[in-house]
Amino acid sequence: MADRGESAIARKRAPTSVVVALLALLCTLPLHARDCAQPAAVCEAAVPGALPLIDDGRPLPVLVDEADFPGVLRAAGDLRGDLAAVAGAAPREAAPRMAVIAGTLGRSPRIDRIVRERGLDVSGVQGRWEAHLLQVVDTPEPGIDHALVIVGADRRGTIFGLYELSRRIGVSPWTWWADVPAPRRAALYVAPGRFVDAPAVRYRGLFINDEDPALGGWMQATYGGPNHRFYERVFELVLRHKGNFLWPAMWGRAFYDDDPQNAALADEMGVVIGTSHHEPMMRAHVEWSRHGEGPWDYAKNADRLQAFWRTGIERLDGREAVVTLGMRGDGDEPMAEGTAISLLEGIVADQRRILADVTGRPPQDTPQVWALYKEVQDYLDAGMRVPDDVTLLFADDNWGNLRRLPAPGESRAGGTGVYYHFDYVGGPRNYKWINTTQIERVWEQMRLAWAHGVDRLWVVNVGDIKPMELPIGFFLDQAWNPDAMTREALAAYPAAWAAQQFGDAHAAEIGEILTRYTQYNARRKPELLSADTWSLLHHGEAERVLAEWDALVEKTERVGAALPASHRDAWYQLIAYPVLASANLNRFHVAVARNRLYADQGRASTNAWADEATRLFARDAELARVYEQDIAGGKWVHMMSQPRIGYTHWQMPDRNVLPALARIDVREHGTMGVSVEGDARGWPVPAETARLPMLDPYATRAPGLVVFNRGAAPIRYTANVSEPWLRVTPAAAEVADAQPLRVEIDWDAVPAGTHVGYVDLLGSDRTEVRVVVPVSRPASNGPVAGFVESGGAVAIEAGDYARAVAPDGLAWETIPHLGRTRAGVTTAPITAAPGEAGPGGAWLEYPVHLHAAGEVEVRVVLSPTLDYAHRGGQRFAVSFGDAAPQLQTMRLDPTPGHPDFPAWQRAVADSVHVATSRHRVEAGAQTLKLWRIDPGVVVQRIEIVRDGTPTTLLGPAASVKR
């Protein structure tokens, strides 16, 4: 294993590695968009000295030595198939004068001969973990005039070099798993030059978990279970992404026990196998129920547990693996309360003795990992230690927020890793159905890990694999070279990934669709959505959310219609289904909310909204049916069977369940009713008067006022206003269902101060409703500038600061699209020391205009970053003008029973933490300041609100700026 010193050397070479990795990223771009003069670039146009890889629809042959590793031979076969798919034909049968020659140093006689006799430069490759070289070579051997030579330092180096060429010719890693067709090219050329690449993170891989009912049902129907035929597809997917590591499926499944060929095939193909965070010594947990005896309790059953673990190491039979150490409770639960650290340290010591005894080598010769998952992190904090050669695998909170990281510069022989999640079963709610992961948050958190020296193992829980295509690709690409995944590369990634799947013609639009649907889904996991999520009463929230989804659906359908038929299967899986199904689900929950609200108001449309909710529920099933039965010839049966409607607690229901819907008896004659924004009641209400929220000149939207019908027969209404500056349209109309009214104010005619107008509504059934319309035209206190208060609130997107101040060596940076609304703002470098709120510090300034003096609450909307540095929370400060900053600490803890556990539950459910502070303010122009204290704090939004301002999940729309 490489030691931390080697990692330090790699970091010193970062500028070169960034260039190399950016060149590799270019290979995901459309062929015509690449710089074809870059080393080993593949383009449709030839540059001087280029090798024709495909000529007149015929590809070059791929030559490898039979003596090379079996995994290399497999990958070479895949490359041959990829070249044939792109060219539309196999190579010519005549003896080739040009070829692709691939092999592993020290294993391929042909490659070793080329190095020895032709002087091929293998510096930067030889002896470097998984390194590979691509270079056009003249007369590499007798009979071959020109060749693209692919050299690997080891077996995976060669495998990755072969799959690198597959990517460069336009074949997606998702060619089988998402039915992405290979692009057809009559001619392709490889540019001259020397391309060398190698990974920065040693082990990079996936964890298949929570795989029932979707992936589990699919693998059973397709392969008869989790056997080697299933895993052959998984291994190829991992390797095509230049990953090398897998934690296999483990819900009632056992990789070694289910099919002995699984392990042999992994070794043959070059994939490193481990067992998950709670499955020590290469034994699947379910194997204990199959073969174990007695309790899963080391204090009571140590001998049998040791024998059980010994079998796990014995059947490794020398294969490459990363062995999980330690022990959790039975069924991935915590150990018994009060478990002694000394007992756990003894377990690890005994496990290492078994390793040494079975392998006949010192335990440090076998890669090992101690997973600091959930309560195991507390053992580390309490002083538990494992030998220095064991990798410490830090974990997130199951919701994509890293719990703890090593101190920058901290070193250990075994290095450190991260176990991350795109999928989870547990509280506050399962999330398994569809992709809800923003790659921007993955980037921000894993960049944090990388900056803290985490370079030994990156593994991510991907659930069923299929819905997580985009974040899987991003995670493994970032793991290959984190330094190269800059903010600019992050911003370009969705379009580049879209081009890799669908070509370049619509890549920018598709990239935008990917960015938006993941952002919208990340606001609240679909399994957490309910009729109460989006407010029908305040800030026009439900309408805003649905309008965003409607615009995205329109773009999705328009772009999809322009794609060739060959891409329709991939389009439905990767784009159309996630967008259409997610939009439908949000519309469904809003329909349920309207049904219930309208029933309380007595609207005649109550039953129609029950029908609409039922229709949308059925459409959810139909969209899934198309995915499972219609596309790709029914290839993906069961894959969208994960329930997402009907949760009542953290665990999923057995199936989607239509929630209770209201139905009412509708009177025959028409009867007028009225609804006003901010009030759930239907008017008239005896002895009370309807009242709209306060209106002012700086509102971003008109208030909601609706005349509705309580009966089956149409009604008419007329509207009269009390003031010349007040207008309502339409002033009269016939209403079968509901008629929104637009309330407008002629602000030039309104004197300064607070006033009241009235809208008097009279129905043809003689129902009368008076609506109070309070208005406020602030007195002029000088020019109005900055973000202007309206309705008792100012809402500001974090990236809209007017001034960013930072001392030398520190800078503010905006991460586009991160968060629920627009962007996240943080500081870099992320390993910089904490600062202070004062002179010499760093802060952001936001100009605001407030209409009145008094007390306000500042709500800072933050990404839910945990206390990864173990300082007691993530700190920042808030102030107005020159007032003393108020220190704020974000304390979130995922440990049940901890005082900060409820705050953590709210934060992960809402995808943000909202920190509040109270301040005395003066009327007029003010400057709000946000002060940096700790690194890693990410600000998404700021709201300044007065008492009585309604709270919703997303808050009011961004304020007007003057």
Tab-separated table of C-alpha atoms in Angstrom, residues 512-513 516-517 519-521 523 534 540-556 579 582-584 586-587 797 819-822 941 954-958:
chain	number	residue	atom	x	y	z
A	512	GLU	CA	-29.630	21.697	-17.343
A	513	ILE	CA	-32.449	19.146	-16.965
A	516	ARG	CA	-32.660	20.996	-12.104
A	517	TYR	CA	-34.386	17.682	-11.437
A	519	GLN	CA	-31.984	20.103	-7.256
A	520	TYR	CA	-35.775	19.929	-7.028
A	521	ASN	CA	-35.722	16.339	-5.731
A	523	ARG	CA	-35.254	19.830	-1.542
A	534	TRP	CA	-45.772	22.711	-0.143
A	540	GLY	CA	-47.511	30.976	-3.527
A	541	GLU	CA	-45.192	28.127	-2.653
A	542	ALA	CA	-47.079	25.176	-4.134
A	543	GLU	CA	-47.726	27.094	-7.354
A	544	ARG	CA	-44.047	28.089	-7.609
A	545	VAL	CA	-42.884	24.508	-7.126
A	546	LEU	CA	-45.304	23.081	-9.661
A	547	ALA	CA	-44.446	25.812	-12.167
A	548	GLU	CA	-40.787	24.827	-11.925
A	549	TRP	CA	-41.612	21.177	-12.483
A	550	ASP	CA	-43.972	22.038	-15.354
A	551	ALA	CA	-41.237	24.021	-17.109
A	552	LEU	CA	-38.837	21.125	-16.645
A	553	VAL	CA	-41.367	18.623	-18.004
A	554	GLU	CA	-41.917	20.833	-21.051
A	555	LYS	CA	-38.183	21.008	-21.746
A	556	THR	CA	-37.791	17.270	-21.178
A	579	VAL	CA	-38.390	14.082	-14.442
A	582	SER	CA	-40.920	13.243	-9.881
A	583	ALA	CA	-43.035	16.042	-11.318
A	584	ASN	CA	-46.099	13.796	-11.191
A	586	ASN	CA	-45.187	16.551	-6.519
A	587	ARG	CA	-48.362	17.347	-8.431
A	797	GLU	CA	-30.003	34.338	-2.237
A	819	GLY	CA	-28.890	23.823	-2.330
A	820	ARG	CA	-32.635	24.229	-2.598
A	821	THR	CA	-32.830	27.441	-4.589
A	822	ARG	CA	-29.847	28.877	-6.451
A	941	ARG	CA	-30.105	31.884	1.616
A	954	LEU	CA	-38.762	27.234	0.814
A	955	GLY	CA	-39.705	30.619	2.239
A	956	PRO	CA	-40.748	33.689	0.240
A	957	ALA	CA	-39.456	34.365	-3.247
A	958	ALA	CA	-36.275	36.422	-3.484
